[in-house]
Amino acid sequence: GASSNQGTSSQAGNSENVSTAGSGSTPTWGHGKKSGFVIGFANGYFGNTWRSQFVQDVKNAAKPLEADGTIKSLQVANSNADVSQQINQLNTMINSGVDALMIDPVSATSLGPIIAKAKAKGILVVITNDPAAYSGTYAVVGNNDAFWRIQAEWIAKQLKGKGQIVEITGLSGNTADTIRQNAAKDVLSKYPNIKVLASVPGKWDEATAQSSMSTLLSTYKNIDGILEQDVMAEGVLRAYEDANATPPVMTGDYTFGFLRKWKSMPNLNSIAVSYAPGVGADALEFTIDLLKGKKLKSDSLQANPLNPNLKNTILIDPPYVVTKDANPNAPWMKNLKFTKSISLEEAVKLGQGKSDGAALDAFLTQKQVDSFFQ
Amino acid sequence: MNALECRRIQKSFGSVNALCDASLSVRPGEIRAILGGNGSGKSTLAKILGGVVRPNQGEIKLFDKTCSIRSPRHSKRLGIVITSQELSLFTNHTVETNLLMCDIPRSIGVFTNRARVKHVGRQVMDELNLSHLIGKTVAELAANEQYMVEFAKALIQKPKILIVDEITSALYREEVELVKQMLFRLKENGTAVLFISHRMAEIYSICDSVTIMRNGETVATVGIQEKNENELLSMMSGRDVTDVIHSHTGSVATADGPPLLMAPQLRLSRFGTQFDFRVQPGEFVGIAGLQGHGQSDLVRTLFGMRGSVHLKLEGQDLHVSSPRKAVAARMAFISGDREKEGVFSVRSLSENLAAVKELVMGQTGLAADAVLREQGVKFASAKQPIRTLSGGNQQKVVIGRWLVTNPKILLADDPTKGIDVQARLDVHHMLCRLIEKGSSVVFVSSDDEELVQLAHMAPSARILVMYEGKIVRVLTGLDITTENIISASVPRGARFK
Amino acid sequence: MNILKWTTFPVLVLVIVMAVINSVLTPGFLTMSSLSGFLGSYAPLVCAAVGSAVVLFGGGIDISLGSIVCLVNVVFITMQGYGWNVLTSAALAVLVGVGVGALNGFVIGFLRVNPLLTTFSTSSVAAGVALWIMPTPGGQASMDFVTWYNGNWLGIPTPVYFIAVVWLLWLFLSKTPIGIWLYALGCDERKAFASAISVAWLQFFTYVFAALATGIGAIALTGSVGSGDPLVGLPISLNAIAACVIGGISLMGGRGDSFGAILGALFLGLVSTTVLAAHVPPFYQDLVSGVIVLLGVIGSVSLSRKPKLVS
Amino acid sequence: MFKLVEQQVKRIISVPNKRLRWSIVRNNVYLPSVIASLVLLGLGQVISPGFADFNNIGNILAVASILAIAAVGQTMVIVSGGEGIDLSVGAVMSMGALLGASFIHGEASRLPIAVVLLVLIGAAIGYINGFGIQWVGIPPLVMTLIMTSVVNGFTVAYTKGQPSGAIPKVLLAVGQPIVGPIRWLLVLAIAILVAFGIIMNKTSYGKRLFLIGSNRNAALLSGISVRGTVTVTYMISGVIGALAGLILVGYTGNAQLQMASDYTLLSIAAVVIGGTKLAGGEGTLVGAALGAIVLTMLTSVLVAVGLPQGVRELVQGLTLLLILVAYSRAPRLRQ
Ligand SMILES: Nc1ncnc2c1ncn2[C@@H]1O[C@H](COP(=O)(O)OP(=O)(O)OP(=O)(O)O)[C@@H](O)[C@H]1O
Ligand SMILES: Nc1ncnc2c1ncn2[C@@H]1O[C@H](COP(=O)(O)OP(=O)(O)OP(=O)(O)O)[C@@H](O)[C@H]1O
Ligand SMILES: [Mg+2]
Ligand SMILES: [Mg+2]
């Protein structure tokens, strides 16, 4: 989501008929091995802190597994949002005989042919981070719907269901962004008295967010709340500083930069929901277990965000919801799995020694992972 | 009836009036010379007829039918062909392709018929006995060969009206002869020819009549026999120019004593030849010879453009590996190719003037206006871009750029190429003044007459004649005559290559 | 000696070297399936490079080809979405792309605006339209088409046919007078005009041709990705030019050979494959491939280089 | 800027002859951009009231300042002629932003060191460009294009994609307003413009630059060191790029890989809209700055209109095309 800079699909791109990944049919991948797996990880975009944390997490998670021989080698390939390049990388990996492919797609819909090729060779395919819907594959992705649903719910509550807000969204056309916007729409439709004055794309870029916010500030006189997406919060704040006005109720983001700033602004009423780069590491854990032949519980798999008929997805809920004071049984914390509500204090502590750009991160514990399997 | 008739043609480029009132009429089978100072509008007239330039006013009749020429293509359809002073050849194409560029023969109406291109090309080149050039790319040809190809390209198009704009200035005598024969053959087939040239001799031997242009006007048209050289020159410059033609009587002194410049075992890489070269203080050294026999290589090598050379300047050893080093040693170089190697066309006169003195030698405080006036440049303000000056005036500024650095030795590579008589004289006087100050001048020229004139103006002079990269003859004293230069520059047996 | 004069020689060497390195690093590289996969993902760039080359011959430059790819891809998919058959929608899509080329050609040839800036503007026009038609990636190409593209046809990987078609288009062109005029134009625009060559039309034509070749490439790309994406082609814009230069084509115009462009494009592909096959750590992949390409260019330029100005 | 308009208008109405007056309007290099930006400003105000208020103008000028700074190097490279162009500006700026952030590492005291290091790296990159172009003979467009991927690669390799360190207050201050729409960024940009204006027009390096741009051969024959001067110019462009990146990160407050890649083509567009000929030998920094304002103004108007992204890009492209057609056309072939 926040990671990608590139549009990826919001419609189902998968060509074949609906089915559920591997379930039922006995999996053919792993070639019966129990260890010494060769894994290819094709990361579709490489350009911001979130993504590098994402890749780094995967590599860190792989280290112990490589040590104990479970993983023979992990090939990592980055492509700079170049579809052809990614397809070529996948092609190369397939031909070098990987057991499993982890893919963060450049474009959700552009992998059909190459994935078909991989499956034909009995290679396990796991999509991670940016969703994509292909039958016969698994997807381990962050729960974008929950991500903004929580924040929309929160802001609605803060405004007591009444007021004028502006939205600063991500990259128009991007899958994650679309899912999030739909979630927000869905929530706000329940609050008729909350008026969305404008919804401008901030491209997940602080500078863009800042100048867009400035324009909005000069255009609309009274803005009661700002529904804003990840990594752009500081841009919004700066727009207010420049206009020397005080920011209203606003959703924040999960970078330690913002968390620290927030801590330094006692009157700022905000929330931070994490969208963890760790999702890649989680995906690796699932990949290994699947390669080892473990079976998922029938209820573990949920509908793919891009294709409701395709049940092949493990949605990783936001690990943390940060509010000034922890508030586990707030209305916006309903039906979330493994999500902790922590206080700003705790959150900032978690960031000790981390850079401002770094994101509040977390992984599933082995136990949590196992709980998905039979 | 007239093959071509122009009435009151008028053309201005922005503020410049290139042509204000040009009128002439030519009969079929007539060869008409067009004579005029630089920028008097000859090429502009040619370009208008060629469809390259659009006239502001005026009427053009072809064979008594009025017609407005819309484009080069249209002009060619009307049977008008012009050879361009700047050449219209494509250096990356072969000779034969260039020859047929204007209508390429095809097979089955679609594809280029290469075989035919070669065949037709060869035919024409045979007549000009240049068939050895077929298959080469134009880039590989020498200047004179290129101009011959340009001429052949015109012939191939079977012109009804042919306009030849200053191609002969670059040609060997033999080649000029060939051009003459070809023109006469066209004359017999009733083609009308406009022949633009600065060379009187040619005009007298080739043309039937001459139209004189001055500042964009056709001032007169006369039969070639009616007026002599001086009369024509006076008409074109609007003032009496009897002084233009010197009578070279008396000997020319030869300097001796310690040389100013010594170039022991000077090597011309292109010819692989080696010889000693020296220049005395205050001496004029003319370099003569047919084009492309190493004259400009000689001066360019001395100026460090052909890699490092070892020189002795006033006894001191020095290694000149680049123009930069040469300038540091107080040498100067003037190229005849204004556009490519002379002017900074979009920059102002003062910038052009100060380029070396201020920016290379680091001496400031140059009184641009004074210098320009002293060089007799026609200019409005020192701030005007140099491209707004006329060719000759531009060249004066370029020369001024070097004179203000008062160089010990000045190398000139045909600096008066294509400059009219008056401007040329001014340049000569500038150089003489420099020599009188004790500097020396090494002067390459394609015009032997010019070398002889200069030699007689200078206190002491020698003329070196080059052939195939070697100095084949050194002329001094009484021997300095055009006849000697000509005979030396084409050694016996080499008259026809 | 003469072979060294051939502008395509350096890149030919480069490609062979890279191919060898690859087949050493990945033994499976020279297998049919691997090669067809490789060609499948780089055929689009190859086609665009050939188009770009033709523009460069004529002394122009076109940085809008990537956006044209996006537009064609999006239109192609959308048409199929409306249930048109593959051929018609492909033809129509390519036509739309050619339209953009025509805009380029008109503005550059007839209105005489600088090509770099013109194509920069039109690239944002084309990309804009693509995003407008299809704000979010999606749709899907007909399965038959996709499987056909990613498989073999008459025993040869299908992408090869796309490359062949574009190459033949150029070959045909170069055998007609247009070929000659093109190099003349690249050598000197004014002289070309004076020699009765209709410069404006010729320039117009080069950009149209570039768009056509690129459009065909875009169809190929659609075959390899199987769906629509308004941003899918963007990297092609500059890669195509890089490919040409590595292929020994001069940006000054009038020099080079389209075959060089093809090899140049393949070289770029081979580099990214090699970097991966050599297990270069991810953080260094971009740097390494960048440096390899730079060295490649230095190699090809310094081998086929014009003499210096003053001499 | 407004003073400029005044001057322009004065110049025109002071001309008696009508035809001449028009020709000045036509040939004046600054006028188009001045008019365009005023029109856009008015348009923005109409479309969304408050568009023309101080804060927003300040914001627009701030963004434009960064572009203008980037365009300084671009202008000098283009003036240097020989098809001179620098496509690596965007990459170098991104690098400046990321490396700057990690050099500073959150401590204001490290700012000077960071600046020095960036200057060195920028110069080094510029030197490589100059070397490839002048000694190897690679066309500038290609050399700098490929340097783009090398520089991006270097940035990734150095930062491991992880821009470390917070941006200290001093740096963040560049975005802060001083009075009305004036922000430190603007002051900084004007200072840089003035400084390089002097370098270009008063120093002997600058004078050489113009001559070389006008005619390489003539410069060589006059003993001017072409290679040296050109290389220095690319080095300057590299240095300015790196520092512009640092300033950018000061304005945005966070660094991302390739955050500035758009600036490459934008800077070229700005230079050309400002009336500088790509042929070289002529050009002004003021023009480039005005060009930058036009482009920024255009983008923010389109944001204010709130069109979908596709349409926005479309309109942007068409507008740019119109400006080019109106003001930067080569002379007709048939004179
Ligand atoms: N393209 C142009 N733009 C501006 N002025 C021009 C142009 N072409 C020619 N002129 C000017 O028009 C006048 C006539 O030029 P033209 O070339 O016809 O002279 P010419 O008689 O051919 O001189 P030369 O003997 O040197 O060839 C000169 O002042 C020249 O500077
Ligand atoms: N390209 C040009 N652009 C603008 N003005 C020009 C241009 N060429 C020439 N002029 C102007 O036209 C005037 C006449 O130029 P022209 O070339 O006819 O002079 P000229 O008679 O050829 O002198 P010279 O014999 O020294 O070349 C010049 O004084 C110059 O100011
Ligand atoms: Mg003249
Ligand atoms: Mg002439």
JSON list of N, CA, C and O in Angstrom, two decimals, chain A residues 9 11 15 46 56 76-78 80 83-84 88 91 95 107 109-110 113 117, chain C residues 33-34 38 41 136-137 140 146 221 225 227 229 273 276 282-283 285-286:
[
{"chain": "A", "resi": 9, "resn": "SER", "atom": "N", "xyz": [-4.12, -3.09, -9.78]},
{"chain": "A", "resi": 9, "resn": "SER", "atom": "CA", "xyz": [-5.52, -3.21, -10.12]},
{"chain": "A", "resi": 9, "resn": "SER", "atom": "C", "xyz": [-6.47, -3.21, -8.93]},
{"chain": "A", "resi": 9, "resn": "SER", "atom": "O", "xyz": [-6.11, -3.60, -7.84]},
{"chain": "A", "resi": 11, "resn": "GLN", "atom": "N", "xyz": [-9.62, -4.32, -9.93]},
{"chain": "A", "resi": 11, "resn": "GLN", "atom": "CA", "xyz": [-10.56, -5.33, -10.40]},
{"chain": "A", "resi": 11, "resn": "GLN", "atom": "C", "xyz": [-9.84, -6.67, -10.45]},
{"chain": "A", "resi": 11, "resn": "GLN", "atom": "O", "xyz": [-8.63, -6.73, -10.49]},
{"chain": "A", "resi": 15, "resn": "SER", "atom": "N", "xyz": [-7.58, -14.74, -14.76]},
{"chain": "A", "resi": 15, "resn": "SER", "atom": "CA", "xyz": [-8.24, -15.14, -15.99]},
{"chain": "A", "resi": 15, "resn": "SER", "atom": "C", "xyz": [-9.09, -16.39, -15.77]},
{"chain": "A", "resi": 15, "resn": "SER", "atom": "O", "xyz": [-10.16, -16.53, -16.33]},
{"chain": "A", "resi": 46, "resn": "PHE", "atom": "N", "xyz": [10.87, -0.16, -5.53]},
{"chain": "A", "resi": 46, "resn": "PHE", "atom": "CA", "xyz": [11.93, 0.01, -4.57]},
{"chain": "A", "resi": 46, "resn": "PHE", "atom": "C", "xyz": [12.25, 1.47, -4.53]},
{"chain": "A", "resi": 46, "resn": "PHE", "atom": "O", "xyz": [12.81, 1.99, -5.46]},
{"chain": "A", "resi": 56, "resn": "GLN", "atom": "N", "xyz": [14.02, -5.57, 3.84]},
{"chain": "A", "resi": 56, "resn": "GLN", "atom": "CA", "xyz": [14.97, -5.90, 4.91]},
{"chain": "A", "resi": 56, "resn": "GLN", "atom": "C", "xyz": [14.34, -6.93, 5.85]},
{"chain": "A", "resi": 56, "resn": "GLN", "atom": "O", "xyz": [14.96, -7.93, 6.21]},
{"chain": "A", "resi": 76, "resn": "VAL", "atom": "N", "xyz": [16.56, -12.23, -4.12]},
{"chain": "A", "resi": 76, "resn": "VAL", "atom": "CA", "xyz": [15.72, -11.03, -4.07]},
{"chain": "A", "resi": 76, "resn": "VAL", "atom": "C", "xyz": [15.97, -10.20, -5.32]},
{"chain": "A", "resi": 76, "resn": "VAL", "atom": "O", "xyz": [17.11, -9.99, -5.71]},
{"chain": "A", "resi": 77, "resn": "ALA", "atom": "N", "xyz": [14.89, -9.80, -5.99]},
{"chain": "A", "resi": 77, "resn": "ALA", "atom": "CA", "xyz": [15.02, -8.97, -7.18]},
{"chain": "A", "resi": 77, "resn": "ALA", "atom": "C", "xyz": [14.10, -7.77, -7.04]},
{"chain": "A", "resi": 77, "resn": "ALA", "atom": "O", "xyz": [12.92, -7.91, -6.76]},
{"chain": "A", "resi": 78, "resn": "ASN", "atom": "N", "xyz": [14.65, -6.60, -7.22]},
{"chain": "A", "resi": 78, "resn": "ASN", "atom": "CA", "xyz": [13.82, -5.40, -7.21]},
{"chain": "A", "resi": 78, "resn": "ASN", "atom": "C", "xyz": [13.65, -4.92, -8.64]},
{"chain": "A", "resi": 78, "resn": "ASN", "atom": "O", "xyz": [14.58, -4.96, -9.43]},
{"chain": "A", "resi": 80, "resn": "ASN", "atom": "N", "xyz": [12.19, -1.43, -10.72]},
{"chain": "A", "resi": 80, "resn": "ASN", "atom": "CA", "xyz": [11.70, -0.09, -10.43]},
{"chain": "A", "resi": 80, "resn": "ASN", "atom": "C", "xyz": [10.41, 0.17, -11.16]},
{"chain": "A", "resi": 80, "resn": "ASN", "atom": "O", "xyz": [10.36, 0.88, -12.14]},
{"chain": "A", "resi": 83, "resn": "VAL", "atom": "N", "xyz": [7.15, -3.24, -15.36]},
{"chain": "A", "resi": 83, "resn": "VAL", "atom": "CA", "xyz": [6.45, -4.52, -15.49]},
{"chain": "A", "resi": 83, "resn": "VAL", "atom": "C", "xyz": [7.29, -5.52, -16.25]},
{"chain": "A", "resi": 83, "resn": "VAL", "atom": "O", "xyz": [7.55, -6.64, -15.79]},
{"chain": "A", "resi": 84, "resn": "SER", "atom": "N", "xyz": [7.78, -5.12, -17.41]},
{"chain": "A", "resi": 84, "resn": "SER", "atom": "CA", "xyz": [8.55, -6.05, -18.23]},
{"chain": "A", "resi": 84, "resn": "SER", "atom": "C", "xyz": [9.72, -6.61, -17.45]},
{"chain": "A", "resi": 84, "resn": "SER", "atom": "O", "xyz": [10.00, -7.80, -17.47]},
{"chain": "A", "resi": 88, "resn": "ASN", "atom": "N", "xyz": [10.46, -10.43, -16.49]},
{"chain": "A", "resi": 88, "resn": "ASN", "atom": "CA", "xyz": [11.72, -11.07, -16.88]},
{"chain": "A", "resi": 88, "resn": "ASN", "atom": "C", "xyz": [12.42, -11.67, -15.67]},
{"chain": "A", "resi": 88, "resn": "ASN", "atom": "O", "xyz": [12.94, -12.78, -15.73]},
{"chain": "A", "resi": 91, "resn": "ASN", "atom": "N", "xyz": [10.70, -14.77, -14.74]},
{"chain": "A", "resi": 91, "resn": "ASN", "atom": "CA", "xyz": [11.07, -15.76, -15.73]},
{"chain": "A", "resi": 91, "resn": "ASN", "atom": "C", "xyz": [12.43, -16.37, -15.40]},
{"chain": "A", "resi": 91, "resn": "ASN", "atom": "O", "xyz": [12.60, -17.59, -15.39]},
{"chain": "A", "resi": 95, "resn": "ASN", "atom": "N", "xyz": [13.27, -20.27, -14.26]},
{"chain": "A", "resi": 95, "resn": "ASN", "atom": "CA", "xyz": [14.21, -21.12, -14.99]},
{"chain": "A", "resi": 95, "resn": "ASN", "atom": "C", "xyz": [15.38, -21.55, -14.14]},
{"chain": "A", "resi": 95, "resn": "ASN", "atom": "O", "xyz": [16.04, -22.54, -14.43]},
{"chain": "A", "resi": 107, "resn": "SER", "atom": "N", "xyz": [2.21, -4.54, -11.07]},
{"chain": "A", "resi": 107, "resn": "SER", "atom": "CA", "xyz": [0.85, -4.29, -11.53]},
{"chain": "A", "resi": 107, "resn": "SER", "atom": "C", "xyz": [0.03, -5.54, -11.27]},
{"chain": "A", "resi": 107, "resn": "SER", "atom": "O", "xyz": [0.39, -6.62, -11.71]},
{"chain": "A", "resi": 109, "resn": "THR", "atom": "N", "xyz": [-2.51, -6.88, -12.29]},
{"chain": "A", "resi": 109, "resn": "THR", "atom": "CA", "xyz": [-3.16, -7.71, -13.31]},
{"chain": "A", "resi": 109, "resn": "THR", "atom": "C", "xyz": [-2.19, -8.22, -14.36]},
{"chain": "A", "resi": 109, "resn": "THR", "atom": "O", "xyz": [-2.58, -8.86, -15.31]},
{"chain": "A", "resi": 110, "resn": "SER", "atom": "N", "xyz": [-0.91, -7.90, -14.19]},
{"chain": "A", "resi": 110, "resn": "SER", "atom": "CA", "xyz": [0.00, -8.13, -15.33]},
{"chain": "A", "resi": 110, "resn": "SER", "atom": "C", "xyz": [0.79, -9.42, -15.19]},
{"chain": "A", "resi": 110, "resn": "SER", "atom": "O", "xyz": [1.76, -9.62, -15.89]},
{"chain": "A", "resi": 113, "resn": "PRO", "atom": "N", "xyz": [0.12, -14.51, -17.29]},
{"chain": "A", "resi": 113, "resn": "PRO", "atom": "CA", "xyz": [0.90, -15.48, -18.06]},
{"chain": "A", "resi": 113, "resn": "PRO", "atom": "C", "xyz": [2.07, -16.07, -17.29]},
{"chain": "A", "resi": 113, "resn": "PRO", "atom": "O", "xyz": [2.24, -17.28, -17.27]},
{"chain": "A", "resi": 117, "resn": "LYS", "atom": "N", "xyz": [2.85, -19.93, -15.96]},
{"chain": "A", "resi": 117, "resn": "LYS", "atom": "CA", "xyz": [4.08, -20.68, -16.26]},
{"chain": "A", "resi": 117, "resn": "LYS", "atom": "C", "xyz": [4.65, -21.29, -14.98]},
{"chain": "A", "resi": 117, "resn": "LYS", "atom": "O", "xyz": [5.03, -22.46, -14.95]},
{"chain": "C", "resi": 33, "resn": "SER", "atom": "N", "xyz": [12.32, -22.36, -23.52]},
{"chain": "C", "resi": 33, "resn": "SER", "atom": "CA", "xyz": [11.30, -21.73, -22.67]},
{"chain": "C", "resi": 33, "resn": "SER", "atom": "C", "xyz": [11.88, -20.46, -22.06]},
{"chain": "C", "resi": 33, "resn": "SER", "atom": "O", "xyz": [11.25, -19.42, -22.03]},
{"chain": "C", "resi": 34, "resn": "SER", "atom": "N", "xyz": [13.14, -20.53, -21.61]},
{"chain": "C", "resi": 34, "resn": "SER", "atom": "CA", "xyz": [13.75, -19.36, -20.99]},
{"chain": "C", "resi": 34, "resn": "SER", "atom": "C", "xyz": [13.88, -18.24, -22.02]},
{"chain": "C", "resi": 34, "resn": "SER", "atom": "O", "xyz": [13.50, -17.10, -21.78]},
{"chain": "C", "resi": 38, "resn": "PHE", "atom": "N", "xyz": [12.29, -14.57, -22.11]},
{"chain": "C", "resi": 38, "resn": "PHE", "atom": "CA", "xyz": [13.11, -13.35, -22.20]},
{"chain": "C", "resi": 38, "resn": "PHE", "atom": "C", "xyz": [12.61, -12.45, -23.33]},
{"chain": "C", "resi": 38, "resn": "PHE", "atom": "O", "xyz": [12.30, -11.28, -23.14]},
{"chain": "C", "resi": 41, "resn": "SER", "atom": "N", "xyz": [9.31, -10.68, -22.74]},
{"chain": "C", "resi": 41, "resn": "SER", "atom": "CA", "xyz": [9.24, -9.47, -21.93]},
{"chain": "C", "resi": 41, "resn": "SER", "atom": "C", "xyz": [10.02, -8.32, -22.56]},
{"chain": "C", "resi": 41, "resn": "SER", "atom": "O", "xyz": [9.83, -7.17, -22.16]},
{"chain": "C", "resi": 136, "resn": "THR", "atom": "N", "xyz": [-7.65, 2.75, -13.22]},
{"chain": "C", "resi": 136, "resn": "THR", "atom": "CA", "xyz": [-6.99, 1.71, -12.43]},
{"chain": "C", "resi": 136, "resn": "THR", "atom": "C", "xyz": [-6.73, 0.50, -13.33]},
{"chain": "C", "resi": 136, "resn": "THR", "atom": "O", "xyz": [-7.56, 0.18, -14.18]},
{"chain": "C", "resi": 137, "resn": "PRO", "atom": "N", "xyz": [-5.60, -0.16, -13.13]},
{"chain": "C", "resi": 137, "resn": "PRO", "atom": "CA", "xyz": [-5.28, -1.31, -13.96]},
{"chain": "C", "resi": 137, "resn": "PRO", "atom": "C", "xyz": [-6.40, -2.34, -13.91]},
{"chain": "C", "resi": 137, "resn": "PRO", "atom": "O", "xyz": [-7.12, -2.41, -12.92]},
{"chain": "C", "resi": 140, "resn": "GLN", "atom": "N", "xyz": [-8.75, -7.76, -19.05]},
{"chain": "C", "resi": 140, "resn": "GLN", "atom": "CA", "xyz": [-7.86, -8.87, -19.40]},
{"chain": "C", "resi": 140, "resn": "GLN", "atom": "C", "xyz": [-7.93, -9.14, -20.89]},
{"chain": "C", "resi": 140, "resn": "GLN", "atom": "O", "xyz": [-8.98, -8.99, -21.51]},
{"chain": "C", "resi": 146, "resn": "VAL", "atom": "N", "xyz": [-3.22, -14.42, -25.21]},
{"chain": "C", "resi": 146, "resn": "VAL", "atom": "CA", "xyz": [-2.13, -14.46, -24.24]},
{"chain": "C", "resi": 146, "resn": "VAL", "atom": "C", "xyz": [-1.34, -15.75, -24.37]},
{"chain": "C", "resi": 146, "resn": "VAL", "atom": "O", "xyz": [-0.11, -15.75, -24.47]},
{"chain": "C", "resi": 221, "resn": "LEU", "atom": "N", "xyz": [3.42, -6.26, -25.57]},
{"chain": "C", "resi": 221, "resn": "LEU", "atom": "CA", "xyz": [3.46, -6.09, -24.11]},
{"chain": "C", "resi": 221, "resn": "LEU", "atom": "C", "xyz": [2.17, -6.62, -23.49]},
{"chain": "C", "resi": 221, "resn": "LEU", "atom": "O", "xyz": [2.18, -7.36, -22.51]},
{"chain": "C", "resi": 225, "resn": "VAL", "atom": "N", "xyz": [1.71, -9.27, -20.47]},
{"chain": "C", "resi": 225, "resn": "VAL", "atom": "CA", "xyz": [1.13, -8.97, -19.15]},
{"chain": "C", "resi": 225, "resn": "VAL", "atom": "C", "xyz": [-0.33, -9.42, -19.08]},
{"chain": "C", "resi": 225, "resn": "VAL", "atom": "O", "xyz": [-0.89, -9.56, -17.99]},
{"chain": "C", "resi": 227, "resn": "SER", "atom": "N", "xyz": [-3.08, -7.97, -19.51]},
{"chain": "C", "resi": 227, "resn": "SER", "atom": "CA", "xyz": [-4.12, -7.09, -18.97]},
{"chain": "C", "resi": 227, "resn": "SER", "atom": "C", "xyz": [-3.79, -5.64, -19.29]},
{"chain": "C", "resi": 227, "resn": "SER", "atom": "O", "xyz": [-2.82, -5.35, -19.98]},
{"chain": "C", "resi": 229, "resn": "ASP", "atom": "N", "xyz": [-2.97, -1.63, -18.08]},
{"chain": "C", "resi": 229, "resn": "ASP", "atom": "CA", "xyz": [-2.38, -0.86, -16.98]},
{"chain": "C", "resi": 229, "resn": "ASP", "atom": "C", "xyz": [-1.91, 0.47, -17.55]},
{"chain": "C", "resi": 229, "resn": "ASP", "atom": "O", "xyz": [-1.04, 0.50, -18.41]},
{"chain": "C", "resi": 273, "resn": "THR", "atom": "N", "xyz": [18.87, -9.28, -16.56]},
{"chain": "C", "resi": 273, "resn": "THR", "atom": "CA", "xyz": [18.88, -10.72, -16.29]},
{"chain": "C", "resi": 273, "resn": "THR", "atom": "C", "xyz": [20.17, -11.12, -15.61]},
{"chain": "C", "resi": 273, "resn": "THR", "atom": "O", "xyz": [20.17, -11.82, -14.60]},
{"chain": "C", "resi": 276, "resn": "LEU", "atom": "N", "xyz": [20.64, -10.22, -11.97]},
{"chain": "C", "resi": 276, "resn": "LEU", "atom": "CA", "xyz": [19.85, -11.12, -11.11]},
{"chain": "C", "resi": 276, "resn": "LEU", "atom": "C", "xyz": [20.53, -12.47, -11.01]},
{"chain": "C", "resi": 276, "resn": "LEU", "atom": "O", "xyz": [20.78, -12.99, -9.92]},
{"chain": "C", "resi": 282, "resn": "PRO", "atom": "N", "xyz": [20.37, -7.16, -3.58]},
{"chain": "C", "resi": 282, "resn": "PRO", "atom": "CA", "xyz": [19.35, -6.26, -4.12]},
{"chain": "C", "resi": 282, "resn": "PRO", "atom": "C", "xyz": [19.74, -4.79, -4.07]},
{"chain": "C", "resi": 282, "resn": "PRO", "atom": "O", "xyz": [19.50, -4.04, -5.00]},
{"chain": "C", "resi": 283, "resn": "PHE", "atom": "N", "xyz": [20.40, -4.39, -2.98]},
{"chain": "C", "resi": 283, "resn": "PHE", "atom": "CA", "xyz": [20.69, -2.97, -2.85]},
{"chain": "C", "resi": 283, "resn": "PHE", "atom": "C", "xyz": [21.69, -2.49, -3.88]},
{"chain": "C", "resi": 283, "resn": "PHE", "atom": "O", "xyz": [21.85, -1.30, -4.12]},
{"chain": "C", "resi": 285, "resn": "GLN", "atom": "N", "xyz": [21.87, -3.91, -7.07]},
{"chain": "C", "resi": 285, "resn": "GLN", "atom": "CA", "xyz": [21.47, -4.29, -8.42]},
{"chain": "C", "resi": 285, "resn": "GLN", "atom": "C", "xyz": [21.40, -3.08, -9.34]},
{"chain": "C", "resi": 285, "resn": "GLN", "atom": "O", "xyz": [22.00, -3.06, -10.42]},
{"chain": "C", "resi": 286, "resn": "ASP", "atom": "N", "xyz": [20.71, -2.01, -8.92]},
{"chain": "C", "resi": 286, "resn": "ASP", "atom": "CA", "xyz": [20.57, -0.84, -9.78]},
{"chain": "C", "resi": 286, "resn": "ASP", "atom": "C", "xyz": [21.93, -0.26, -10.15]},
{"chain": "C", "resi": 286, "resn": "ASP", "atom": "O", "xyz": [22.21, 0.01, -11.31]}
]
